[in-house]
Short mmCIF file of C-alpha atoms in Angstrom, two decimals:
data_model
loop_
_atom_site.label_atom_id
_atom_site.label_comp_id
_atom_site.label_asym_id
_atom_site.label_seq_id
_atom_site.Cartn_x
_atom_site.Cartn_y
_atom_site.Cartn_z
CA MET P 1 49.03 -16.60 9.78
CA LYS P 2 46.25 -16.26 12.39
CA PHE P 3 47.25 -12.66 12.97
CA TYR P 4 47.25 -12.03 9.21
CA ASN P 5 43.77 -13.52 8.79
CA ARG P 6 42.52 -11.51 11.75
CA LEU P 7 44.00 -8.37 10.21
CA ILE P 8 42.20 -9.03 6.91
CA PHE P 9 38.89 -9.68 8.72
CA THR P 10 39.28 -6.48 10.77
CA SER P 11 40.07 -4.47 7.65
CA LEU P 12 37.04 -5.83 5.80
CA LEU P 13 34.78 -5.17 8.78
CA PHE P 14 36.09 -1.62 9.09
CA ALA P 15 35.57 -1.03 5.37
CA ALA P 16 31.99 -2.30 5.62
CA ILE P 17 31.24 -0.02 8.57
CA VAL P 18 32.78 2.99 6.83
CA SER P 19 30.83 2.19 3.65
CA CYS P 20 27.57 1.88 5.58
CA LYS P 21 28.15 5.16 7.44
CA SER P 22 29.15 6.88 4.22
CA GLN P 23 25.91 5.80 2.55
CA GLN P 24 23.93 7.08 5.53
CA LYS P 25 25.45 10.51 5.05
CA THR P 26 24.86 10.62 1.32
CA LEU P 27 21.22 9.47 1.26
CA VAL P 28 19.86 12.85 2.35
CA THR P 29 21.11 16.03 0.71
CA ASP P 30 23.42 17.98 3.03
CA GLY P 31 21.57 20.77 4.79
CA SER P 32 18.10 19.63 3.69
CA GLU P 33 15.38 19.48 6.31
CA LEU P 34 12.05 17.71 6.53
CA VAL P 35 9.30 20.06 5.29
CA GLN P 36 5.68 19.73 6.36
CA VAL P 37 3.81 20.67 3.18
CA ALA P 38 0.33 20.47 4.72
CA ASN P 39 -1.39 19.12 7.84
CA ASN P 40 -5.08 19.66 7.17
CA PHE P 41 -6.08 16.09 6.32
CA SER P 42 -7.54 13.22 8.38
CA PHE P 43 -5.27 10.32 7.38
CA THR P 44 -2.96 10.41 4.38
CA GLU P 45 -1.87 7.31 2.46
CA GLY P 46 -0.87 5.79 -0.86
CA PRO P 47 1.48 8.34 -2.51
CA ALA P 48 2.27 7.70 -6.18
CA SER P 49 4.33 9.82 -8.56
CA ASP P 50 3.33 10.51 -12.17
CA LYS P 51 5.82 10.92 -15.04
CA ASN P 52 6.23 14.63 -14.28
CA GLY P 53 7.03 14.09 -10.61
CA ASN P 54 3.67 15.22 -9.22
CA VAL P 55 2.52 13.03 -6.34
CA TYR P 56 -1.04 11.78 -5.88
CA PHE P 57 -2.06 10.64 -2.41
CA THR P 58 -5.22 9.70 -0.55
CA ASP P 59 -7.12 11.06 2.42
CA GLN P 60 -9.16 7.93 3.06
CA PRO P 61 -11.49 9.15 5.85
CA ASN P 62 -12.50 12.10 3.66
CA ASN P 63 -12.80 9.89 0.55
CA LYS P 64 -10.45 12.00 -1.58
CA ILE P 65 -7.42 11.71 -3.83
CA LEU P 66 -5.17 14.77 -3.66
CA LYS P 67 -2.40 15.94 -5.98
CA TRP P 68 0.86 17.58 -4.92
CA ASN P 69 2.16 19.77 -7.75
CA GLN P 70 5.95 19.58 -7.67
CA ALA P 71 6.41 22.83 -9.65
CA ASP P 72 4.88 25.14 -7.04
CA ASN P 73 4.51 22.89 -3.96
CA SER P 74 0.72 23.28 -4.00
CA ILE P 75 -1.92 20.66 -3.24
CA ASN P 76 -5.24 20.32 -5.07
CA THR P 77 -8.09 17.84 -5.01
CA PHE P 78 -7.86 15.39 -7.90
CA MET P 79 -10.94 13.32 -7.11
CA GLU P 80 -13.88 13.47 -4.72
CA SER P 81 -15.76 10.23 -3.98
CA SER P 82 -12.64 8.17 -4.60
CA GLY P 83 -14.01 4.82 -3.43
CA ARG P 84 -12.22 5.25 -0.09
CA ALA P 85 -8.99 4.76 -2.03
CA ASN P 86 -5.98 3.64 -0.01
CA GLY P 87 -2.87 2.67 -1.99
CA LEU P 88 -2.19 4.21 -5.40
CA TYR P 89 0.20 3.40 -8.25
CA PHE P 90 0.55 4.54 -11.87
CA ASP P 91 0.40 1.85 -14.53
CA ASN P 92 2.64 1.87 -17.58
CA ASP P 93 0.13 3.98 -19.53
CA GLN P 94 0.02 6.62 -16.80
CA ASN P 95 -3.44 5.67 -15.58
CA LEU P 96 -3.79 5.88 -11.81
CA LEU P 97 -4.52 2.56 -10.12
CA ALA P 98 -6.36 2.78 -6.80
CA ALA P 99 -7.05 0.24 -4.08
CA ALA P 100 -10.69 1.31 -3.68
CA ASP P 101 -11.48 0.12 -0.19
CA ASP P 102 -15.15 1.12 -0.08
CA LYS P 103 -16.32 -1.90 -2.09
CA ASN P 104 -13.02 -3.82 -1.97
CA GLU P 105 -12.18 -3.12 -5.59
CA LEU P 106 -9.20 -2.23 -7.73
CA TRP P 107 -9.78 0.81 -9.93
CA ARG P 108 -8.06 2.25 -12.98
CA ILE P 109 -8.58 6.00 -13.14
CA HIS P 110 -7.96 7.76 -16.44
CA GLU P 111 -6.65 11.33 -16.63
CA ASN P 112 -10.15 12.58 -17.47
CA GLY P 113 -11.53 10.93 -14.32
CA LYS P 114 -13.14 7.94 -16.06
CA ILE P 115 -13.06 4.86 -13.81
CA ASP P 116 -12.63 1.22 -14.83
CA THR P 117 -13.27 -1.37 -12.12
CA LEU P 118 -10.59 -4.00 -12.73
CA ILE P 119 -11.51 -6.46 -9.99
CA THR P 120 -13.87 -6.82 -7.05
CA ASP P 121 -13.76 -10.55 -6.20
CA PHE P 122 -11.66 -13.70 -6.48
CA GLU P 123 -13.28 -17.00 -7.41
CA GLY P 124 -16.68 -15.60 -6.50
CA LYS P 125 -15.62 -14.30 -3.10
CA LYS P 126 -15.31 -10.64 -2.23
CA LEU P 127 -11.76 -9.41 -1.73
CA ASN P 128 -10.71 -8.46 1.80
CA GLY P 129 -9.73 -4.93 0.84
CA PRO P 130 -6.93 -4.25 -1.69
CA ASN P 131 -4.32 -2.14 0.06
CA ASP P 132 -1.08 -1.48 -1.81
CA ILE P 133 -0.09 -1.90 -5.47
CA TRP P 134 2.96 -2.41 -7.67
CA VAL P 135 3.07 -2.74 -11.48
CA ASP P 136 5.75 -4.70 -13.37
CA LYS P 137 7.33 -3.83 -16.73
CA LYS P 138 4.81 -5.95 -18.63
CA GLY P 139 1.87 -4.19 -17.02
CA GLY P 140 1.02 -6.97 -14.61
CA ILE P 141 -0.40 -5.76 -11.30
CA TYR P 142 0.57 -7.06 -7.85
CA PHE P 143 -1.56 -6.05 -4.87
CA THR P 144 -1.80 -6.93 -1.19
CA ASP P 145 -5.16 -7.89 0.29
CA PRO P 146 -5.17 -7.72 4.10
CA TYR P 147 -8.35 -7.32 6.13
CA TYR P 148 -9.01 -4.18 8.14
CA GLN P 149 -12.58 -3.89 9.38
CA ARG P 150 -13.96 -0.53 8.22
CA ASP P 151 -16.76 1.34 9.94
CA TYR P 152 -18.30 2.16 6.55
CA TRP P 153 -18.72 -1.54 5.62
CA THR P 154 -21.91 -3.47 6.22
CA ARG P 155 -20.06 -6.80 6.41
CA LYS P 156 -18.34 -7.85 9.62
CA GLU P 157 -16.02 -10.62 8.44
CA ALA P 158 -13.95 -11.59 5.45
CA ASP P 159 -15.18 -13.87 2.67
CA ILE P 160 -11.58 -14.95 2.08
CA LYS P 161 -9.98 -16.02 5.35
CA GLU P 162 -6.40 -15.88 4.08
CA LYS P 163 -4.61 -12.58 3.55
CA ASN P 164 -2.86 -12.97 0.22
CA VAL P 165 -0.85 -11.19 -2.43
CA TYR P 166 -2.45 -11.35 -5.90
CA TYR P 167 -1.22 -10.88 -9.45
CA ILE P 168 -3.33 -9.66 -12.36
CA SER P 169 -1.91 -10.62 -15.75
CA PRO P 170 -0.95 -7.79 -18.15
CA ASP P 171 -3.99 -8.50 -20.33
CA LEU P 172 -6.15 -8.18 -17.18
CA LYS P 173 -7.79 -11.54 -17.92
CA ASN P 174 -6.35 -13.66 -15.13
CA ILE P 175 -5.86 -13.15 -11.40
CA SER P 176 -3.93 -15.55 -9.19
CA ILE P 177 -2.58 -15.84 -5.66
CA VAL P 178 1.20 -15.46 -5.76
CA ALA P 179 2.01 -15.21 -2.05
CA LYS P 180 0.18 -16.69 0.94
CA GLY P 181 0.90 -17.63 4.54
CA LEU P 182 1.00 -13.99 5.64
CA ALA P 183 -0.63 -12.47 8.72
CA GLN P 184 -1.45 -9.05 7.25
CA PRO P 185 0.38 -8.19 3.99
CA ASN P 186 0.54 -4.47 3.40
CA GLY P 187 3.38 -2.53 1.73
CA ILE P 188 4.72 -3.82 -1.59
CA ILE P 189 7.43 -2.74 -4.05
CA GLY P 190 9.46 -4.36 -6.82
CA THR P 191 12.95 -3.77 -8.17
CA PRO P 192 13.36 -1.85 -11.45
CA ASN P 193 14.71 -4.92 -13.24
CA GLY P 194 11.54 -6.79 -12.34
CA LYS P 195 13.39 -9.67 -10.69
CA LYS P 196 12.52 -9.17 -7.03
CA LEU P 197 9.40 -8.24 -5.09
CA TYR P 198 9.33 -7.05 -1.49
CA VAL P 199 6.22 -7.61 0.63
CA ALA P 200 5.77 -6.26 4.14
CA ASP P 201 3.78 -8.44 6.54
CA ILE P 202 2.86 -5.78 9.06
CA GLY P 203 0.80 -8.28 11.05
CA ASP P 204 3.86 -10.41 11.75
CA LYS P 205 6.40 -7.55 11.87
CA LYS P 206 8.43 -8.94 8.98
CA THR P 207 9.30 -8.03 5.41
CA TYR P 208 10.06 -10.67 2.79
CA SER P 209 11.67 -10.72 -0.64
CA TYR P 210 10.54 -12.98 -3.47
CA SER P 211 12.03 -13.86 -6.84
CA ILE P 212 9.71 -12.90 -9.72
CA GLN P 213 9.35 -15.54 -12.40
CA GLU P 214 8.74 -14.91 -16.12
CA ASN P 215 5.01 -15.61 -15.75
CA GLY P 216 4.65 -13.29 -12.76
CA THR P 217 4.59 -15.99 -10.09
CA LEU P 218 6.81 -15.70 -7.04
CA SER P 219 9.38 -18.06 -5.54
CA ASP P 220 12.26 -18.14 -3.05
CA ARG P 221 10.52 -16.36 -0.18
CA THR P 222 13.32 -14.94 2.00
CA LEU P 223 13.16 -12.94 5.21
CA PHE P 224 14.46 -9.46 4.40
CA THR P 225 14.15 -7.89 7.85
CA ASP P 226 12.34 -8.36 11.16
CA MET P 227 10.25 -5.25 10.62
CA GLY P 228 6.85 -4.85 9.02
CA SER P 229 5.71 -1.78 7.16
CA ASP P 230 2.60 0.10 6.15
CA GLY P 231 3.98 1.33 2.83
CA MET P 232 7.31 1.14 1.04
CA THR P 233 9.43 2.38 -1.83
CA ILE P 234 12.84 1.80 -3.42
CA ASP P 235 15.62 4.10 -4.65
CA ASN P 236 18.11 3.87 -7.52
CA LEU P 237 20.68 2.16 -5.29
CA GLY P 238 18.26 -0.62 -4.39
CA ASN P 239 17.66 0.65 -0.85
CA ILE P 240 14.25 -0.21 0.60
CA TYR P 241 12.23 2.37 2.58
CA LEU P 242 9.84 1.04 5.24
CA THR P 243 7.35 3.08 7.28
CA GLY P 244 5.74 3.03 10.71
CA GLU P 245 7.91 4.84 13.23
CA GLY P 246 9.19 7.37 10.73
CA VAL P 247 10.91 6.09 7.59
CA THR P 248 13.56 3.38 8.01
CA ILE P 249 15.96 2.72 5.14
CA PHE P 250 17.62 -0.65 4.50
CA ASN P 251 20.14 -1.60 1.86
CA SER P 252 19.45 -4.56 -0.44
CA LYS P 253 21.10 -6.91 2.08
CA GLY P 254 18.58 -5.99 4.77
CA GLU P 255 21.04 -3.87 6.77
CA GLN P 256 19.56 -0.76 8.33
CA LEU P 257 21.15 2.41 7.00
CA LYS P 258 19.10 5.23 8.46
CA ASN P 259 15.89 6.24 10.21
CA ILE P 260 14.15 9.48 9.29
CA PRO P 261 12.10 10.48 12.34
CA ILE P 262 8.67 12.01 11.70
CA ASN P 263 6.95 13.88 14.51
CA GLU P 264 3.65 12.02 14.07
CA ASN P 265 2.05 9.02 15.79
CA TRP P 266 2.33 6.99 12.59
CA THR P 267 4.05 7.23 9.23
CA ALA P 268 1.91 5.46 6.66
CA ASN P 269 3.64 5.58 3.31
CA VAL P 270 6.44 6.99 1.18
CA THR P 271 7.47 7.49 -2.45
CA PHE P 272 9.81 9.57 -4.59
CA GLY P 273 8.53 12.57 -6.50
CA GLY P 274 9.73 15.85 -7.96
CA LYS P 275 11.00 16.66 -11.44
CA ASN P 276 14.15 14.58 -10.90
CA GLN P 277 12.51 11.96 -8.65
CA ASP P 278 14.79 13.05 -5.80
CA VAL P 279 12.18 14.37 -3.37
CA LEU P 280 11.09 11.89 -0.72
CA PHE P 281 7.33 12.37 -0.26
CA ILE P 282 5.98 11.06 3.05
CA THR P 283 2.41 10.61 4.27
CA ALA P 284 1.95 10.59 8.05
CA MET P 285 -1.34 10.89 9.93
CA GLY P 286 -3.03 14.11 8.72
CA SER P 287 0.13 15.52 7.15
CA VAL P 288 2.40 15.18 4.14
CA TYR P 289 6.13 15.92 4.18
CA THR P 290 8.97 16.28 1.70
CA LEU P 291 12.72 15.78 2.05
CA GLN P 292 15.40 16.50 -0.55
CA MET P 293 17.51 13.41 -1.26
CA ASN P 294 20.78 12.57 -3.00
CA VAL P 295 19.29 9.32 -4.26
CA HIS P 296 16.23 9.15 -6.48
CA GLY P 297 13.30 6.94 -7.31
CA VAL P 298 13.07 4.71 -10.35
CA ARG P 299 10.75 4.58 -13.36
CA TYR P 300 10.49 2.29 -16.37
#
């Protein structure tokens, strides 16, 4: 009986290893190579894909939002004087949300360039500096608010000592803290079914998952992996993509599947773009890269 049980355990372990290795092989399209699209920026961040698969990203030191056109692989300037935008995300009406770091605000940018300032403070105190954004199915907005001292600020310390994750209600009337006790929350992404939110605490080198409640609050904080991240995304299989030393991919159980090395000192952020949402778009230092994938991103 002991031998039989050991045989079953060994078979299950072998099957798990084979399955994990198989998924590693199938994530990236066979024969595809990492392509450096451009390298003439100062520091790229915040990629976000629109409904057509074009990717908008930021060059924060140069105060610009750029647009990668998936049809011809070209890059054009979408906005000058972008509020030192960092993270970007499209809301459910295809307006571009921007973590406008210059005055610690959250912007909504319409297609014609019109800007709505959604928030600049919390309970009368200036935000630390909104960093990354995710929008749920209802239109509620989650954003991380770490503190990174900028040389273009006049202030030298935070009004809000804690580094929190906030939630803005779909009607934009209420803002609340939904996650606290973090050293430096940064990357953020939710699952397509709206039931789970991942938050990277880059300051503590950890990433957590939370259960999303009906009213947008979070519960059941669980350690996902002992790795922080600057930015993050998710694919149709539920795999989570973290950044820093290249792009590291984990399955939904927190098991590492693959690392995509990037020949840069730092990989800041990642998303899926392209007509079929199967192009991994990566921002790293002054460059942006693409990689053809077998998996794809998710949209509502």
